Amino acid sequence: MGFCRTKQGRRSSKNPRRSRESRRTMRKSFLREMFSNKRVLVVDMTHGGRTLARAIEEYFDAEVLRYDLYGVDKGCEIPEFDICISPVHSPVLNPILTGDPRVISHHSAVGYILRRLKEQVGCDIIEVTGTKGKTSVATMLTHILSSKMQVLSSTSEGVMYASPGGTAVLKVPGSITPAHALDVMDMAMCKDLAVDVALFEVSLGFTGAAKLNVLTSLEGDYRIAGGMLKASQAKRYMMKNLSGRVVDKGVFDRLKTSFFGERHKKNINLAATAALHLGIAEDEIRRCVLSFPQIRSRMEVKRGGNWIVIDDANSAFDAFNLRAGIEEIMAVDGERIVILGGSRKGSCSSLDIEAVVRVIDVYRDRVRFYLTGEIGEDLRRLGVDCPIIEGDPDGMVGWVMASSSGNKGVILITGSSGGRSG
């Protein structure tokens, strides 16, 4: 989809309707000083490079070259350029490592464009990043803010438009590449949406365009850029020279929630604290937190009673999350069972399968493990002697319960569901 050129500026008390020609002129001028009459090389067509290249071509005069890092250009010679836009995870022309001032990150380029687009949409921007908890915090924060505001929210789950009048899903699935924010803002203009806040879950750091930046966690770190950097280093690098406020810890005590266990309490506290900084009253925050529905596949209780079934199969799966999920179910009486597996693909962080084996070894005397999918097959090849089961989640749960010697307990479904993490 190309960028919207047929809609006029959206109606808002912050931003009166502009003429189409006015918007077109503004789009062509607001980045001219940075990119115009330049040879711009955009690296990585897999993680947002296509969107970014298209935006540069649309907004101003520049010769745009595309380098498909993981595709047809892998290993090919780098063309000459005036400016290079490369992701922080790239092993080629990495903006953190190269030392070349002509090389900037995807985050920085997107942030530069977003600062202007938010003026056209007439909204504030909030960004959420971190190794763990991004989707949960962004989803919770959207729920709280939408009680009083019109919120355009983009997470790994999809793009939503939420307001006091209700919630509409605009796109599924979602993306958390920095460049996806450009598509979402263009969606707001094309659909003529009134937006108070645009909230973006972003992988590997902030763009610099946000009024409020929420850092969820640096736990569960992993290697990027061909092993030359850690994800936490990229996030810290992208925190330099931020103009917006950074929230990285909660200030609330004893927030009542309907969530299972302790794992989400930090995320809820962080979302509530961010909402407080954005002007939502404390009583309203507490009301919203108490009414918050479960987050799909994030320690989601699928079934209660004698057998509690919890779904934690999502793209953020790793040894850290496996251990945290197991610790949560240890408080439940009865048998403790983990169905572990899923797809190998779909995460910014490559899964450390040997670390998963070590977690299984720690708990296998207290927890019964079943393996499934590609990850289950990998674990068996590494010597994990646990039964392999197949089927849909409901079928596997039914089989495990029927095979159990007891009549109560907890079943944790965990592993990778595809999608993207970061």
Coordinates of C-alpha atoms in Angstrom, one line a residue, residues 11-415:
R11 CA -10.7 17.1 11.7
S12 CA -9.5 17.9 15.2
S13 CA -9.6 20.7 17.7
K14 CA -5.8 20.6 17.7
N15 CA -5.5 20.6 13.9
P16 CA -8.0 22.2 11.5
R17 CA -8.6 20.6 8.1
R18 CA -5.8 21.4 5.6
S19 CA -6.2 21.4 1.9
R20 CA -4.7 18.5 0.0
E21 CA -2.2 20.8 -1.7
S22 CA -1.1 22.1 1.7
R23 CA -0.4 18.6 2.9
R24 CA 1.4 17.6 -0.2
T25 CA 3.6 20.7 0.0
M26 CA 4.3 20.1 3.7
R27 CA 5.2 16.5 3.0
K28 CA 7.7 17.4 0.3
S29 CA 9.3 20.1 2.4
F30 CA 9.6 18.9 6.0
L31 CA 12.6 16.6 5.4
R32 CA 14.1 18.3 2.4
E33 CA 17.1 19.6 4.4
M34 CA 18.1 16.0 5.4
F35 CA 17.5 13.9 2.4
S36 CA 16.8 16.0 -0.7
N37 CA 19.1 15.6 -3.6
K38 CA 20.9 12.8 -1.8
R39 CA 21.6 9.2 -2.7
V40 CA 19.9 7.4 0.2
L41 CA 20.7 3.7 0.9
V42 CA 18.1 1.8 2.9
V43 CA 19.3 -1.4 4.4
D44 CA 17.1 -4.5 5.3
M45 CA 13.9 -4.9 3.3
T46 CA 12.7 -7.6 5.8
H47 CA 12.3 -5.4 8.9
G48 CA 10.6 -2.3 7.6
G49 CA 13.1 -1.1 5.0
R50 CA 10.4 -1.2 2.2
T51 CA 8.1 1.1 4.1
L52 CA 11.0 3.5 5.0
A53 CA 12.3 3.6 1.4
R54 CA 8.8 4.2 0.1
A55 CA 8.3 7.1 2.6
I56 CA 11.5 8.8 1.6
E57 CA 10.5 8.6 -2.1
E58 CA 7.1 9.9 -1.3
Y59 CA 8.0 12.8 0.9
F60 CA 10.9 14.5 -1.0
D61 CA 13.3 14.4 -3.8
A62 CA 16.0 11.7 -3.2
E63 CA 17.5 8.8 -5.1
V64 CA 16.6 5.8 -2.9
L65 CA 18.6 2.6 -3.1
R66 CA 17.4 -0.6 -1.5
Y67 CA 19.8 -3.2 0.0
D68 CA 18.0 -6.5 0.8
L69 CA 20.2 -7.7 3.6
Y70 CA 18.6 -11.1 4.1
G71 CA 17.5 -11.6 0.5
V72 CA 18.9 -11.1 -3.0
D73 CA 21.6 -8.6 -1.9
K74 CA 23.1 -10.8 0.9
G75 CA 26.9 -10.7 0.6
C76 CA 26.8 -8.3 -2.3
E77 CA 28.9 -5.2 -2.6
I78 CA 27.5 -2.1 -0.8
P79 CA 26.6 0.7 -3.4
E80 CA 27.9 4.3 -3.0
F81 CA 25.6 6.5 -0.9
D82 CA 25.4 10.0 0.7
I83 CA 23.2 8.7 3.6
C84 CA 22.7 5.2 4.8
I85 CA 19.7 4.1 6.9
S86 CA 20.4 0.8 8.6
P87 CA 18.8 -1.1 11.5
V88 CA 20.5 -1.4 14.8
H89 CA 20.4 -5.2 14.5
S90 CA 22.3 -5.2 11.2
P91 CA 25.7 -6.8 10.9
V92 CA 26.3 -4.6 7.8
L93 CA 26.8 -0.8 8.2
N94 CA 25.6 -1.0 11.8
P95 CA 24.8 2.6 12.9
I96 CA 26.1 1.9 16.4
L97 CA 29.4 0.2 15.4
T98 CA 30.4 1.7 12.0
G99 CA 31.6 5.2 13.2
D100 CA 30.5 6.7 9.9
P101 CA 28.4 9.8 10.5
R102 CA 26.6 9.2 7.2
V103 CA 25.0 6.0 8.7
I104 CA 21.9 6.5 10.8
S105 CA 19.5 4.0 12.3
H106 CA 16.0 3.1 11.1
H107 CA 14.8 4.4 14.4
S108 CA 16.4 7.8 13.9
A109 CA 15.0 8.2 10.3
V110 CA 11.5 7.1 11.4
G111 CA 11.6 9.5 14.4
Y112 CA 12.6 12.4 12.1
I113 CA 9.5 11.7 9.9
L114 CA 7.2 11.0 12.8
R115 CA 7.9 14.4 14.4
R116 CA 6.3 16.0 11.4
L117 CA 3.6 13.5 10.9
K118 CA 2.3 13.9 14.4
E119 CA 1.8 17.6 13.6
Q120 CA -0.4 16.6 10.6
V121 CA -2.4 14.1 12.6
G122 CA -2.6 16.4 15.6
C123 CA -1.6 13.9 18.3
D124 CA 1.0 13.0 20.9
I125 CA 3.2 9.9 20.5
I126 CA 4.0 7.3 23.1
E127 CA 6.5 4.5 22.5
V128 CA 7.0 1.3 24.4
T129 CA 10.2 -0.8 24.1
G130 CA 12.1 -3.4 26.2
T131 CA 13.1 -7.1 26.0
K132 CA 10.1 -8.3 28.0
G133 CA 6.6 -7.0 28.5
K134 CA 6.2 -4.6 25.6
T135 CA 3.0 -6.0 24.2
S136 CA 1.4 -6.3 27.7
V137 CA 2.3 -2.8 28.8
A138 CA 1.2 -1.3 25.5
T139 CA -2.1 -3.1 25.6
M140 CA -2.7 -2.2 29.2
L141 CA -1.8 1.5 28.6
T142 CA -4.1 1.6 25.6
H143 CA -7.0 0.3 27.8
I144 CA -6.4 2.9 30.4
L145 CA -5.9 5.9 28.1
S146 CA -8.9 5.0 25.9
S147 CA -11.2 5.6 28.8
K148 CA -10.6 9.3 28.3
M149 CA -8.8 9.7 24.9
Q150 CA -8.9 8.6 21.3
V151 CA -6.0 6.2 21.0
L152 CA -4.4 4.7 17.9
S153 CA -2.5 1.7 19.2
S154 CA 0.0 -0.5 17.3
T155 CA 1.4 -3.6 18.9
S156 CA 2.6 -7.1 17.7
E157 CA -1.1 -8.1 18.0
G158 CA -2.3 -5.5 15.5
V159 CA -3.5 -1.9 15.0
M160 CA -6.5 -0.8 17.0
Y161 CA -8.4 2.5 17.3
A162 CA -9.7 2.7 20.9
S163 CA -11.8 5.5 22.5
P164 CA -14.5 5.9 25.2
G165 CA -17.0 4.8 22.6
G166 CA -15.4 1.4 21.9
T167 CA -12.5 -0.4 20.1
A168 CA -12.1 -1.2 16.4
V169 CA -9.4 -3.5 15.0
L170 CA -7.9 -1.8 11.9
K171 CA -5.2 -4.4 11.0
V172 CA -4.0 -7.8 12.1
P173 CA -1.4 -9.1 12.6
G174 CA 0.8 -6.2 13.7
S175 CA 4.5 -5.3 13.4
I176 CA 6.9 -3.7 15.8
T177 CA 9.5 -2.5 13.4
P178 CA 10.1 1.2 13.8
A179 CA 9.0 1.9 10.2
H180 CA 5.6 0.3 10.8
A181 CA 4.7 3.5 12.8
L182 CA 4.8 5.4 9.4
D183 CA 2.2 3.1 8.0
V184 CA 0.0 3.5 11.1
M185 CA 0.2 7.3 11.0
D186 CA -0.7 7.2 7.3
M187 CA -3.6 5.0 8.1
A188 CA -4.9 7.6 10.5
M189 CA -4.7 10.3 7.8
C190 CA -6.3 8.1 5.1
K191 CA -9.2 7.1 7.4
D192 CA -9.5 10.7 8.7
L193 CA -9.3 9.5 12.3
A194 CA -9.4 11.9 15.3
V195 CA -6.4 10.8 17.3
D196 CA -5.3 12.2 20.7
V197 CA -2.5 9.7 21.3
A198 CA -0.6 7.3 18.9
L199 CA 0.9 4.5 20.9
F200 CA 3.6 2.3 19.3
E201 CA 5.2 -0.9 20.5
V202 CA 8.7 -0.7 19.0
S203 CA 11.5 -3.2 18.8
L204 CA 15.0 -2.5 19.9
G205 CA 14.6 1.1 21.1
F206 CA 12.9 4.5 20.8
T207 CA 12.6 6.7 17.7
G208 CA 12.9 9.9 19.6
A209 CA 9.6 11.3 18.4
A210 CA 7.6 10.4 21.5
K211 CA 6.3 12.6 24.3
L212 CA 6.6 9.7 26.7
N213 CA 8.9 6.7 26.3
V214 CA 8.2 3.5 28.3
L215 CA 11.1 1.1 28.9
T216 CA 9.6 -2.2 30.2
S217 CA 12.7 -4.3 30.9
L218 CA 16.3 -5.1 29.9
E219 CA 16.0 -8.6 31.3
G220 CA 16.3 -11.6 29.0
D221 CA 19.0 -9.9 26.9
Y222 CA 20.1 -11.4 23.6
R223 CA 22.7 -10.9 20.8
I224 CA 22.0 -8.9 17.6
A225 CA 24.2 -7.6 14.7
G226 CA 25.7 -11.0 14.1
G227 CA 26.6 -11.3 17.8
M228 CA 28.5 -8.0 17.9
L229 CA 25.9 -6.2 20.1
K230 CA 23.4 -7.0 22.8
A231 CA 19.8 -5.9 22.4
S232 CA 20.2 -3.8 25.6
Q233 CA 23.1 -1.9 24.0
A234 CA 20.8 -0.9 21.1
K235 CA 18.1 0.2 23.4
R236 CA 20.5 2.4 25.5
Y237 CA 22.0 3.8 22.3
M238 CA 18.5 4.8 21.1
M239 CA 17.8 6.5 24.5
K240 CA 20.5 9.1 23.9
N241 CA 19.3 12.6 23.3
L242 CA 15.6 11.8 23.9
S243 CA 13.5 14.9 24.3
G244 CA 10.5 13.0 25.8
R245 CA 10.2 11.7 29.3
V246 CA 11.3 8.1 30.1
V247 CA 9.2 5.9 32.4
D248 CA 11.0 2.7 33.5
K249 CA 9.4 1.8 36.9
G250 CA 6.0 2.0 38.5
V251 CA 4.9 4.1 41.5
F252 CA 1.7 2.4 42.4
D253 CA 1.2 0.2 45.5
R254 CA -1.3 -2.6 45.8
L255 CA -3.1 -2.3 42.5
K256 CA -6.0 -4.8 42.4
T257 CA -6.2 -6.8 39.2
S258 CA -7.9 -9.9 37.8
F259 CA -4.6 -11.4 36.5
F260 CA -3.2 -14.8 37.4
G261 CA -0.1 -14.8 39.6
E262 CA 2.5 -12.1 40.1
R263 CA 4.1 -11.9 36.7
H264 CA 1.9 -9.1 35.2
K265 CA 2.0 -6.9 38.3
K266 CA 5.2 -5.0 37.2
N267 CA 3.7 -4.5 33.7
I268 CA 0.4 -3.2 35.1
N269 CA 2.2 -0.8 37.5
L270 CA 4.3 0.5 34.6
A271 CA 1.3 1.1 32.4
A272 CA -0.6 2.8 35.2
T273 CA 2.4 5.0 36.0
A274 CA 2.7 6.1 32.3
A275 CA -1.0 6.9 32.3
L276 CA -0.6 9.0 35.4
H277 CA 2.2 11.0 33.6
L278 CA -0.3 11.6 30.7
G279 CA -2.9 13.1 33.0
I280 CA -5.2 10.3 33.8
A281 CA -6.6 10.5 37.3
E282 CA -5.4 7.9 39.8
D283 CA -9.0 6.8 40.6
E284 CA -9.7 6.3 36.9
I285 CA -6.5 4.3 36.5
R286 CA -7.4 2.0 39.4
R287 CA -10.9 1.5 37.9
C288 CA -9.4 0.6 34.5
V289 CA -6.8 -1.8 35.9
L290 CA -9.5 -3.7 37.8
S291 CA -11.6 -4.0 34.7
F292 CA -8.8 -5.0 32.4
P293 CA -9.4 -8.2 30.4
Q294 CA -6.8 -10.9 30.1
I295 CA -4.2 -10.4 27.4
R296 CA -4.3 -13.2 24.7
S297 CA -1.5 -15.8 25.2
R298 CA 0.1 -13.8 28.0
M299 CA -0.5 -16.1 31.1
E300 CA -4.1 -16.1 29.9
V301 CA -6.3 -18.4 32.0
K302 CA -8.3 -20.4 29.5
R303 CA -10.0 -22.7 32.0
G304 CA -10.6 -22.7 35.8
G305 CA -11.9 -25.3 38.2
N306 CA -9.9 -28.3 39.4
W307 CA -7.7 -28.0 36.3
I308 CA -6.4 -24.5 35.6
V309 CA -5.2 -24.1 32.0
I310 CA -2.9 -21.2 31.2
D311 CA -1.9 -20.1 27.7
D312 CA 1.5 -18.4 27.5
A313 CA 2.5 -19.4 24.0
N314 CA 3.7 -16.2 22.2
S315 CA 6.5 -14.8 20.2
A316 CA 8.5 -13.7 23.3
F317 CA 9.2 -17.3 24.3
D318 CA 12.6 -18.0 25.6
A319 CA 14.3 -19.7 28.6
F320 CA 13.7 -16.6 30.8
N321 CA 9.9 -16.6 30.1
L322 CA 9.7 -20.4 30.5
R323 CA 11.3 -20.2 34.0
A324 CA 9.0 -17.2 35.0
G325 CA 5.9 -19.1 33.8
I326 CA 6.9 -22.3 35.7
E327 CA 7.5 -20.3 38.9
E328 CA 4.0 -18.9 38.6
I329 CA 2.3 -22.3 38.4
M330 CA 4.4 -23.7 41.4
A331 CA 1.9 -21.9 43.7
V332 CA -1.0 -24.1 42.4
D333 CA -1.9 -27.3 44.3
G334 CA -2.1 -30.6 42.4
E335 CA -0.1 -31.7 39.3
R336 CA 2.0 -29.2 37.5
I337 CA 2.2 -29.8 33.7
V338 CA 4.0 -27.9 31.0
I339 CA 3.2 -28.3 27.3
L340 CA 6.2 -26.8 25.6
G341 CA 7.0 -26.2 21.9
G342 CA 5.9 -24.4 18.8
S343 CA 7.6 -22.9 15.8
R344 CA 11.3 -22.0 15.6
K345 CA 10.6 -18.9 13.5
G346 CA 9.1 -15.5 14.3
S347 CA 11.3 -13.8 16.8
C348 CA 13.8 -11.0 16.7
S349 CA 15.9 -12.9 19.2
S350 CA 17.1 -16.3 18.1
L351 CA 16.0 -18.9 20.6
D352 CA 18.8 -20.3 22.9
I353 CA 17.5 -23.9 22.9
E354 CA 20.3 -25.1 25.2
A355 CA 19.1 -22.6 27.8
V356 CA 15.6 -24.0 27.5
V357 CA 17.1 -27.5 28.2
R358 CA 18.8 -26.2 31.4
V359 CA 15.4 -24.8 32.7
I360 CA 13.7 -28.1 32.0
D361 CA 16.5 -29.9 33.9
V362 CA 16.0 -27.6 37.0
Y363 CA 12.3 -28.3 37.2
R364 CA 11.7 -31.8 35.8
D365 CA 11.5 -33.5 39.2
R366 CA 8.6 -31.1 40.2
V367 CA 6.9 -30.5 36.8
R368 CA 5.8 -33.0 34.1
F369 CA 6.8 -31.8 30.6
Y370 CA 5.3 -32.6 27.2
L371 CA 7.0 -31.5 24.0
T372 CA 5.3 -30.4 20.7
G373 CA 6.1 -28.8 17.4
E374 CA 9.5 -27.9 15.9
I375 CA 10.9 -26.7 19.2
G376 CA 9.9 -30.0 20.8
E377 CA 11.7 -31.9 18.1
D378 CA 14.8 -29.8 18.7
L379 CA 14.7 -30.5 22.4
R380 CA 14.4 -34.2 21.9
R381 CA 17.5 -34.1 19.6
L382 CA 19.3 -32.5 22.5
G383 CA 18.4 -35.4 24.8
V384 CA 15.3 -34.1 26.6
D385 CA 13.5 -37.4 27.3
C386 CA 9.9 -36.1 27.5
P387 CA 6.8 -37.4 25.6
I388 CA 6.0 -35.7 22.2
I389 CA 2.4 -34.8 21.6
E390 CA 0.7 -33.2 18.7
G391 CA -2.6 -31.5 17.9
D392 CA -4.4 -28.2 18.6
P393 CA -4.1 -26.8 22.2
D394 CA -7.5 -28.0 23.3
G395 CA -6.8 -31.5 22.0
M396 CA -3.4 -31.7 23.7
V397 CA -4.9 -30.4 27.0
G398 CA -7.6 -33.0 26.9
W399 CA -5.2 -35.8 26.3
V400 CA -2.9 -34.6 29.1
M401 CA -5.7 -34.4 31.6
A402 CA -7.0 -37.9 30.6
S403 CA -3.5 -39.3 31.0
S404 CA -3.0 -37.7 34.5
S405 CA -3.2 -39.8 37.6
G406 CA -4.7 -37.0 39.6
N407 CA -7.9 -34.9 39.3
K408 CA -6.6 -31.4 39.8
G409 CA -3.6 -29.2 38.9
V410 CA -2.4 -26.7 36.4
I411 CA -1.4 -27.0 32.7
L412 CA 0.9 -24.3 31.3
I413 CA 1.0 -24.1 27.5
T414 CA 4.1 -22.3 26.5
G415 CA 6.5 -21.8 23.5

